[in-house]
CSV table of C-alpha atoms in Angstrom, one decimal:
chain,number,residue,atom,x,y,z
A,1,UNK,CA,115.8,77.8,73.3
A,2,UNK,CA,114.3,77.5,77.5
A,3,UNK,CA,117.8,78.9,78.3
A,4,UNK,CA,118.1,81.3,76.0
A,5,UNK,CA,114.3,82.9,77.0
A,6,UNK,CA,115.5,82.6,80.9
A,7,UNK,CA,118.6,84.5,80.2
A,8,UNK,CA,116.4,86.8,78.6
A,9,UNK,CA,114.0,87.2,80.4
A,10,UNK,CA,116.1,88.2,83.7
A,11,UNK,CA,118.5,90.5,81.5
A,12,UNK,CA,114.3,92.2,80.9
A,13,UNK,CA,114.0,92.3,84.6
A,14,UNK,CA,117.3,93.8,85.2
A,15,UNK,CA,117.1,96.5,82.7
A,16,UNK,CA,113.6,97.4,84.5
A,17,UNK,CA,114.6,97.1,87.9
A,18,UNK,CA,117.7,99.9,86.2
A,19,UNK,CA,115.2,102.2,84.8
A,20,UNK,CA,113.1,102.2,88.3
A,21,UNK,CA,116.0,103.6,90.4
A,22,UNK,CA,115.1,106.5,89.4
A,23,UNK,CA,111.5,106.4,89.1
A,24,UNK,CA,111.4,104.9,92.6
A,25,UNK,CA,113.2,107.9,93.5
A,26,UNK,CA,110.4,110.3,91.9
A,27,UNK,CA,107.7,108.6,92.8
A,28,UNK,CA,108.0,107.1,97.1
A,29,UNK,CA,108.1,111.1,97.9
A,30,UNK,CA,105.0,112.2,96.5
A,31,UNK,CA,102.6,111.6,99.3
A,32,UNK,CA,105.6,113.2,101.7
A,33,UNK,CA,106.3,116.5,99.9
A,34,UNK,CA,104.1,118.4,102.2
A,35,UNK,CA,106.0,116.9,105.1
A,36,UNK,CA,109.4,117.7,103.7
A,37,UNK,CA,108.2,121.4,102.2
A,38,UNK,CA,106.9,122.1,106.0
A,39,UNK,CA,110.6,120.0,107.3
A,40,UNK,CA,112.4,122.5,105.3
A,41,UNK,CA,110.7,126.3,105.3
A,42,UNK,CA,109.3,125.3,102.1
A,43,UNK,CA,106.5,128.6,102.1
A,44,UNK,CA,104.6,128.4,98.3
A,45,UNK,CA,103.0,125.0,98.6
A,46,UNK,CA,103.5,124.7,94.3
A,47,UNK,CA,107.7,124.9,94.9
A,48,UNK,CA,107.0,121.0,96.8
A,49,UNK,CA,106.8,120.4,92.6
A,50,UNK,CA,110.2,121.3,92.2
A,51,UNK,CA,112.0,118.4,94.7
A,52,UNK,CA,110.0,116.1,91.7
A,53,UNK,CA,111.2,118.4,88.1
A,54,UNK,CA,115.2,119.2,89.6
A,55,UNK,CA,115.6,115.5,89.9
A,56,UNK,CA,114.9,115.4,85.9
A,57,UNK,CA,117.3,118.1,85.5
A,58,UNK,CA,120.1,115.9,87.0
A,59,UNK,CA,118.8,113.2,85.1
A,60,UNK,CA,119.1,115.4,82.2
A,61,UNK,CA,122.8,116.4,82.7
A,62,UNK,CA,124.8,113.6,84.0
A,63,UNK,CA,123.3,111.7,81.0
A,64,UNK,CA,126.2,113.8,79.3
A,65,UNK,CA,129.0,111.8,81.2
A,66,UNK,CA,127.8,109.4,81.6
A,67,UNK,CA,126.3,108.3,78.3
A,68,UNK,CA,130.0,108.6,76.4
A,69,UNK,CA,131.8,107.2,79.7
A,70,UNK,CA,130.4,104.1,78.7
A,71,UNK,CA,131.4,103.7,75.4
A,72,UNK,CA,134.9,104.3,76.5
A,73,UNK,CA,135.3,102.0,79.4
A,74,UNK,CA,132.2,99.4,79.2
A,75,UNK,CA,128.8,100.3,80.8
A,76,UNK,CA,128.2,98.3,83.9
A,77,UNK,CA,131.6,100.7,85.9
A,78,UNK,CA,129.7,103.3,84.7
A,79,UNK,CA,126.6,102.0,86.3
A,80,UNK,CA,128.7,101.5,89.3
A,81,UNK,CA,130.1,105.2,89.7
A,82,UNK,CA,126.7,106.5,89.2
A,83,UNK,CA,125.1,104.7,92.2
A,84,UNK,CA,128.3,106.1,94.6
A,85,UNK,CA,127.0,109.7,93.4
A,86,UNK,CA,123.1,108.6,94.0
A,87,UNK,CA,124.4,107.5,97.6
A,88,UNK,CA,126.1,111.0,98.3
A,89,UNK,CA,123.0,112.9,97.0
A,90,UNK,CA,120.2,111.0,98.7
A,91,UNK,CA,122.4,111.7,102.0
A,92,UNK,CA,122.6,115.3,101.3
A,93,UNK,CA,118.8,115.0,100.7
A,94,UNK,CA,117.6,112.9,104.1
A,95,UNK,CA,119.2,115.2,106.1
A,96,UNK,CA,118.2,119.3,103.8
A,97,UNK,CA,117.6,122.0,106.3
A,98,UNK,CA,116.9,124.4,103.2
A,99,UNK,CA,115.1,123.8,100.0
A,100,UNK,CA,118.2,125.2,98.1
A,101,UNK,CA,119.8,121.8,100.0
A,102,UNK,CA,116.9,119.7,99.0
A,103,UNK,CA,117.0,121.1,95.4
A,104,UNK,CA,120.6,120.6,95.2
A,105,UNK,CA,121.0,117.0,96.6
A,106,UNK,CA,117.9,116.3,93.9
A,107,UNK,CA,119.8,117.8,91.3
A,108,UNK,CA,122.9,114.8,92.1
A,109,UNK,CA,120.6,111.8,92.7
A,110,UNK,CA,119.2,112.9,89.6
A,111,UNK,CA,122.6,112.8,87.8
A,112,UNK,CA,123.4,109.4,90.0
A,113,UNK,CA,121.1,107.8,88.4
A,114,UNK,CA,121.5,109.3,84.9
A,115,UNK,CA,124.0,105.9,84.6
A,116,UNK,CA,121.5,103.4,85.2
A,117,UNK,CA,118.7,104.5,83.1
A,118,UNK,CA,120.8,106.1,80.3
A,119,UNK,CA,123.4,102.8,80.2
A,120,UNK,CA,120.1,100.0,80.1
A,121,UNK,CA,118.8,101.5,77.4
A,122,UNK,CA,122.7,101.6,75.7
A,123,UNK,CA,122.1,98.0,76.6
A,124,UNK,CA,119.2,97.5,74.9
A,125,UNK,CA,120.6,98.5,71.8
A,126,UNK,CA,124.2,97.0,72.0
A,127,UNK,CA,122.1,93.4,72.4
A,128,UNK,CA,118.9,94.0,70.1
A,129,UNK,CA,117.3,96.7,66.8
A,130,UNK,CA,114.7,97.5,65.3
A,131,UNK,CA,110.7,96.4,66.3
A,132,UNK,CA,112.8,93.4,69.0
A,133,UNK,CA,114.0,96.6,70.3
A,134,UNK,CA,111.1,97.9,70.4
A,135,UNK,CA,109.8,95.1,72.2
A,136,UNK,CA,112.1,94.7,74.9
A,137,UNK,CA,111.6,98.2,75.9
A,138,UNK,CA,108.1,97.7,75.9
A,139,UNK,CA,108.5,94.9,78.1
A,140,UNK,CA,111.0,96.3,80.1
A,141,UNK,CA,109.0,99.9,80.6
A,142,UNK,CA,106.4,97.4,81.5
A,143,UNK,CA,107.7,96.1,84.6
A,144,UNK,CA,109.5,99.5,85.2
A,145,UNK,CA,105.9,101.3,85.9
A,146,UNK,CA,104.9,98.3,88.9
A,147,UNK,CA,107.4,100.5,90.8
A,148,UNK,CA,105.4,103.7,90.1
A,149,UNK,CA,102.1,101.2,91.1
A,150,UNK,CA,103.8,100.2,94.8
A,151,UNK,CA,106.4,103.0,95.4
A,152,UNK,CA,103.4,105.7,96.3
A,153,UNK,CA,101.9,103.6,98.6
A,154,UNK,CA,105.8,102.8,100.4
A,155,UNK,CA,106.0,106.0,100.6
A,156,UNK,CA,102.7,106.7,102.8
A,157,UNK,CA,104.3,103.8,105.0
A,158,UNK,CA,107.5,104.7,105.7
A,159,UNK,CA,105.7,108.3,106.5
A,160,UNK,CA,103.4,107.1,108.5
A,161,UNK,CA,105.9,105.0,110.7
A,162,UNK,CA,109.4,106.1,110.2
A,163,UNK,CA,109.3,109.1,108.6
A,164,UNK,CA,110.3,111.1,105.6
A,165,UNK,CA,113.3,110.3,105.6
A,166,UNK,CA,113.0,106.3,105.7
A,167,UNK,CA,112.0,106.2,102.0
A,168,UNK,CA,115.6,107.9,100.9
A,169,UNK,CA,117.3,104.9,103.0
A,170,UNK,CA,115.2,103.0,101.1
A,171,UNK,CA,116.2,103.7,98.3
A,172,UNK,CA,120.2,103.6,99.2
A,173,UNK,CA,119.4,99.2,99.9
A,174,UNK,CA,117.3,99.1,96.8
A,175,UNK,CA,119.5,100.9,94.5
A,176,UNK,CA,122.3,98.2,96.4
A,177,UNK,CA,119.8,95.6,95.3
A,178,UNK,CA,119.6,96.2,91.5
A,179,UNK,CA,123.3,97.0,91.7
A,180,UNK,CA,124.9,93.6,92.9
A,181,UNK,CA,122.0,92.1,91.0
A,182,UNK,CA,123.7,93.7,87.6
A,183,UNK,CA,127.7,92.8,88.6
A,184,UNK,CA,126.6,89.5,89.5
A,185,UNK,CA,124.6,88.2,86.8
A,186,UNK,CA,124.8,90.5,83.3
A,187,UNK,CA,127.8,90.7,81.4
A,188,UNK,CA,129.3,93.8,79.6
A,189,UNK,CA,127.4,94.6,76.9
A,190,UNK,CA,130.6,96.5,75.1
A,191,UNK,CA,132.8,94.0,73.5
A,192,UNK,CA,136.4,96.3,73.9
A,193,UNK,CA,136.7,96.4,69.3
A,194,UNK,CA,133.7,98.5,69.9
A,195,UNK,CA,135.3,100.7,72.6
A,196,UNK,CA,136.7,104.4,72.2
A,197,UNK,CA,138.7,106.8,73.9
A,198,UNK,CA,137.2,109.4,76.6
A,199,UNK,CA,138.1,113.1,74.7
A,200,UNK,CA,135.8,115.8,73.9
A,201,UNK,CA,135.8,115.1,70.1
A,202,UNK,CA,133.9,111.5,70.8
A,203,UNK,CA,131.5,113.7,72.8
A,204,UNK,CA,131.9,116.6,69.3
A,205,UNK,CA,132.0,114.0,67.0
A,206,UNK,CA,128.5,112.1,68.3
A,207,UNK,CA,126.4,115.4,67.8
A,208,UNK,CA,127.5,115.8,64.4
A,209,UNK,CA,126.3,111.3,63.9
A,210,UNK,CA,123.3,112.4,65.4
A,211,UNK,CA,122.2,115.3,63.5
A,212,UNK,CA,123.2,113.4,60.7
A,213,UNK,CA,120.1,111.9,61.8
A,214,UNK,CA,116.8,113.2,60.9
A,215,UNK,CA,114.6,110.5,62.2
A,216,UNK,CA,116.3,110.5,66.3
A,217,UNK,CA,115.9,114.2,65.8
A,218,UNK,CA,112.7,114.3,65.6
A,219,UNK,CA,111.9,112.0,67.8
A,220,UNK,CA,114.1,112.9,70.5
A,221,UNK,CA,111.6,116.0,70.2
A,222,UNK,CA,108.9,114.1,70.8
A,223,UNK,CA,110.3,112.7,73.5
A,224,UNK,CA,110.4,115.4,75.4
A,225,UNK,CA,107.2,116.6,74.8
A,226,UNK,CA,105.6,113.3,75.7
A,227,UNK,CA,107.9,113.4,79.0
A,228,UNK,CA,107.0,117.1,79.5
A,229,UNK,CA,103.3,116.2,80.0
A,230,UNK,CA,103.6,113.0,81.7
A,231,UNK,CA,106.3,115.2,84.2
A,232,UNK,CA,103.6,117.6,84.5
A,233,UNK,CA,101.6,114.7,85.9
A,234,UNK,CA,103.9,112.7,88.2
A,235,UNK,CA,105.0,116.3,89.8
A,236,UNK,CA,101.2,118.4,90.3
A,237,UNK,CA,99.7,114.3,91.3
A,238,UNK,CA,100.2,115.1,94.7
A,239,UNK,CA,98.4,119.0,94.4
A,240,UNK,CA,95.6,118.0,92.2
A,241,UNK,CA,94.4,114.7,94.0
A,242,UNK,CA,95.4,115.7,97.6
A,243,UNK,CA,94.6,119.1,97.9
A,244,UNK,CA,92.3,119.8,95.0
A,245,UNK,CA,89.9,117.3,95.3
A,246,UNK,CA,91.1,116.5,99.4
A,247,UNK,CA,92.2,112.5,98.9
A,248,UNK,CA,95.0,112.2,101.1
A,249,UNK,CA,94.6,109.2,102.4
A,250,UNK,CA,92.8,107.2,98.7
A,251,UNK,CA,96.2,109.1,96.4
A,252,UNK,CA,98.6,106.3,96.8
A,253,UNK,CA,96.2,103.6,95.7
A,254,UNK,CA,94.7,106.1,92.9
A,255,UNK,CA,98.3,107.0,91.3
A,256,UNK,CA,99.2,103.0,91.7
A,257,UNK,CA,95.5,102.4,89.6
A,258,UNK,CA,96.5,104.8,87.2
A,259,UNK,CA,99.5,103.3,86.6
A,260,UNK,CA,98.6,100.2,86.1
A,261,UNK,CA,97.2,101.0,82.9
A,262,UNK,CA,99.9,102.6,81.5
A,263,UNK,CA,101.9,99.5,82.4
A,264,UNK,CA,99.2,96.8,81.1
A,265,UNK,CA,99.0,99.7,77.8
A,266,UNK,CA,102.9,99.2,77.5
A,267,UNK,CA,102.9,95.3,77.7
A,268,UNK,CA,100.5,95.4,75.5
A,269,UNK,CA,102.7,97.5,73.3
A,270,UNK,CA,105.5,94.3,73.2
A,271,UNK,CA,102.7,92.0,71.5
A,272,UNK,CA,101.4,94.9,69.1
A,273,UNK,CA,104.2,96.8,68.0
A,274,UNK,CA,105.0,93.5,66.6
A,275,UNK,CA,102.5,93.6,64.3
A,276,UNK,CA,101.5,97.4,63.4
A,277,UNK,CA,105.8,98.4,63.9
A,278,UNK,CA,106.6,101.4,65.8
A,279,UNK,CA,105.8,104.2,63.8
A,280,UNK,CA,101.8,103.2,63.2
A,281,UNK,CA,101.4,102.5,66.9
A,282,UNK,CA,103.2,105.7,67.8
A,283,UNK,CA,100.8,107.2,65.5
A,284,UNK,CA,97.6,106.3,66.3
A,285,UNK,CA,97.5,106.5,69.7
A,286,UNK,CA,99.4,110.4,70.0
A,287,UNK,CA,96.4,110.8,67.9
A,288,UNK,CA,94.1,109.7,70.9
A,289,UNK,CA,96.2,111.2,73.5
A,290,UNK,CA,96.1,114.8,71.8
A,291,UNK,CA,91.9,114.4,70.6
A,292,UNK,CA,90.9,113.1,74.5
A,293,UNK,CA,93.4,116.0,76.2
A,294,UNK,CA,91.5,118.5,73.4
A,295,UNK,CA,87.4,117.1,74.3
A,296,UNK,CA,88.3,117.5,78.8
A,297,UNK,CA,89.6,120.9,77.4
A,298,UNK,CA,86.7,121.8,75.5
A,299,UNK,CA,84.2,120.8,78.1
A,300,UNK,CA,85.4,122.1,81.2
A,301,UNK,CA,87.1,125.2,80.0
A,302,UNK,CA,86.0,127.6,81.8
A,303,UNK,CA,83.8,125.8,85.3
A,304,UNK,CA,85.3,123.9,87.8
A,305,UNK,CA,86.7,120.7,88.5
A,306,UNK,CA,85.0,117.8,87.2
A,307,UNK,CA,83.5,115.2,90.0
A,308,UNK,CA,87.0,112.6,91.0
A,309,UNK,CA,85.3,109.9,89.2
A,310,UNK,CA,85.5,111.6,85.8
A,311,UNK,CA,88.4,112.9,86.7
A,312,UNK,CA,90.3,109.8,87.0
A,313,UNK,CA,88.4,108.3,84.3
A,314,UNK,CA,89.7,110.8,81.7
A,315,UNK,CA,93.6,110.7,83.8
A,316,UNK,CA,93.1,106.9,83.9
A,317,UNK,CA,92.3,106.4,79.9
A,318,UNK,CA,94.8,109.3,79.0
A,319,UNK,CA,97.6,107.8,80.3
A,320,UNK,CA,96.7,104.3,78.8
A,321,UNK,CA,97.1,106.1,75.7
A,322,UNK,CA,100.6,107.7,76.4
A,323,UNK,CA,101.5,103.9,77.7
A,324,UNK,CA,102.0,103.2,74.7
A,325,UNK,CA,104.4,106.4,73.3
A,326,UNK,CA,107.4,106.0,75.7
A,327,UNK,CA,109.1,102.5,74.2
A,328,UNK,CA,107.9,103.2,70.3
A,329,UNK,CA,109.2,107.1,71.2
A,330,UNK,CA,112.3,106.0,72.3
A,331,UNK,CA,113.6,103.4,70.1
A,332,UNK,CA,112.5,105.4,67.4
A,333,UNK,CA,115.2,107.6,68.0
A,334,UNK,CA,117.5,105.8,69.1
A,335,UNK,CA,117.1,103.0,65.8
A,336,UNK,CA,119.5,105.0,62.9
A,337,UNK,CA,121.9,105.1,66.1
A,338,UNK,CA,123.0,102.0,67.1
A,339,UNK,CA,126.4,102.2,66.6
A,340,UNK,CA,127.2,105.4,68.8
A,341,UNK,CA,124.7,104.0,71.2
A,342,UNK,CA,125.9,105.0,74.6
A,343,UNK,CA,126.6,108.6,73.6
A,344,UNK,CA,123.9,108.7,71.3
A,345,UNK,CA,121.3,108.1,73.8
A,346,UNK,CA,123.4,110.6,76.1
A,347,UNK,CA,121.8,113.3,73.4
A,348,UNK,CA,118.2,111.6,72.9
A,349,UNK,CA,118.1,111.5,77.0
A,350,UNK,CA,119.5,115.1,77.6
A,351,UNK,CA,118.1,116.8,74.7
A,352,UNK,CA,114.4,115.5,75.7
A,353,UNK,CA,115.0,115.6,80.0
A,354,UNK,CA,116.4,118.8,79.9
A,355,UNK,CA,113.4,119.7,77.1
A,356,UNK,CA,110.5,118.9,79.5
A,357,UNK,CA,112.1,120.5,82.5
A,358,UNK,CA,111.6,124.1,81.8
A,359,UNK,CA,107.8,123.1,79.7
A,360,UNK,CA,106.5,120.8,82.7
A,361,UNK,CA,107.5,123.5,85.0
A,362,UNK,CA,106.2,126.2,83.1
A,363,UNK,CA,102.6,123.8,83.2
A,364,UNK,CA,102.6,123.1,86.5
A,365,UNK,CA,103.0,126.9,87.7
A,366,UNK,CA,98.9,126.8,86.3
A,367,UNK,CA,97.8,124.5,88.7
A,368,UNK,CA,96.6,125.4,91.5
A,369,UNK,CA,92.8,125.6,92.2
A,370,UNK,CA,91.8,123.9,88.2
A,371,UNK,CA,93.2,120.5,86.6
A,372,UNK,CA,92.0,122.2,83.2
A,373,UNK,CA,96.3,123.0,82.9
A,374,UNK,CA,97.4,119.7,83.2
A,375,UNK,CA,94.7,118.8,80.6
A,376,UNK,CA,95.5,121.9,78.3
A,377,UNK,CA,99.1,120.9,78.3
A,378,UNK,CA,99.0,117.3,77.1
A,379,UNK,CA,96.4,119.1,73.8
A,380,UNK,CA,99.4,121.4,73.1
A,381,UNK,CA,102.7,119.8,73.5
A,382,UNK,CA,99.9,116.2,71.5
A,383,UNK,CA,99.1,118.4,68.4
A,384,UNK,CA,102.8,119.8,68.1
A,385,UNK,CA,104.1,116.1,68.1
A,386,UNK,CA,101.3,115.5,65.5
A,387,UNK,CA,103.0,118.4,63.4
A,388,UNK,CA,106.6,116.4,63.7
A,389,UNK,CA,105.1,113.5,62.7
A,390,UNK,CA,103.5,115.0,59.7
A,391,UNK,CA,106.2,116.8,58.9
A,392,UNK,CA,108.6,113.5,58.5
A,393,UNK,CA,106.1,111.6,56.8
A,394,UNK,CA,106.2,114.7,53.7
A,395,UNK,CA,110.1,114.6,54.6
A,396,UNK,CA,110.0,111.0,54.0
A,397,UNK,CA,107.7,111.4,51.3
A,398,UNK,CA,109.5,113.8,49.4
A,399,UNK,CA,113.0,112.0,49.6
A,400,UNK,CA,111.6,108.6,48.0
A,401,UNK,CA,110.4,110.8,45.2
A,402,UNK,CA,113.5,112.2,44.6
A,403,UNK,CA,115.3,108.7,45.0
A,404,UNK,CA,112.8,106.9,42.4
A,405,UNK,CA,113.3,110.6,40.4
A,406,UNK,CA,116.6,111.8,40.1
A,407,UNK,CA,117.0,114.9,38.3
């Protein structure tokens, strides 16, 4: 039993590290956005947000290849290929001389990182299901959240002493460490007899199978809405705290403290989900997220930004609630499609991410002198999620009645 716990603990750490590659590549450059923008000649500071959102675009599209490919040749080899792409794209970012070149590098970074990000979910689904999977995903996410806690401070350190290019080099070394750890310590989870030939029909068949599962489709859309609101925070937090509030030095510490709250929520979720279940927790905290963001909009509509203490308090509580959503919504979407975990996680990741990028970009374009659009985005996305949850509840009840009382 002790060996099994040790093995499961290491498994959780490795899966979290794989997911953290993407988080590190996103959050470490946040303090350096202005300096990077100045170096590559960005005229409008709002365009610096594209350095964050475009990596998500690459993550979304990359999963369409990495997921199905992992169902064909195994989980681990695809992660290795993804790291090679990540190395190449990071070098493009490091030597960029224009916004266009940098954005190409960021999209390619996302494509490379889509392999560990997507396949880590498939590996978890290979080993677990149901509330047990949600518990493991919650602990994976809790550890994964530690990266956003330290990444901005690390990025600030590298920026101050070595320049922003050093941030990209450090990402390469972190990626190499995690990839070697996976190679040495974690066995392949996709058995030979479960592998499928890589062909286009496999992707088409996967989509057909995916859309048959109503819960997977609905929770994928919900995941996209949650991600879009959270992406607004990631892409605009530097602009909000450094430019609107003038907290340049303090920004990494504010970001870290808020990220700790998200991590605490995901850790608590790992314990609560076994007692209450995924759906109940997701519903409770979706309601809480929508209400809190709506209250902020109601109080500060047409008014200046609140003082920094109020802003941090609202943001920290809001993202604490969101911390209960990530693992549960992901698990609810993936749970019915364990038999197509690779292609299923790819479709889930593609739809939710590509859906989130334009929504987040649109909302972020309104964040100039006020934080109100940030909270309004959460209120709108949360309301849409609640409508979808209500639809599922009514639909499931109707299906149950029809089963009990057939025509």
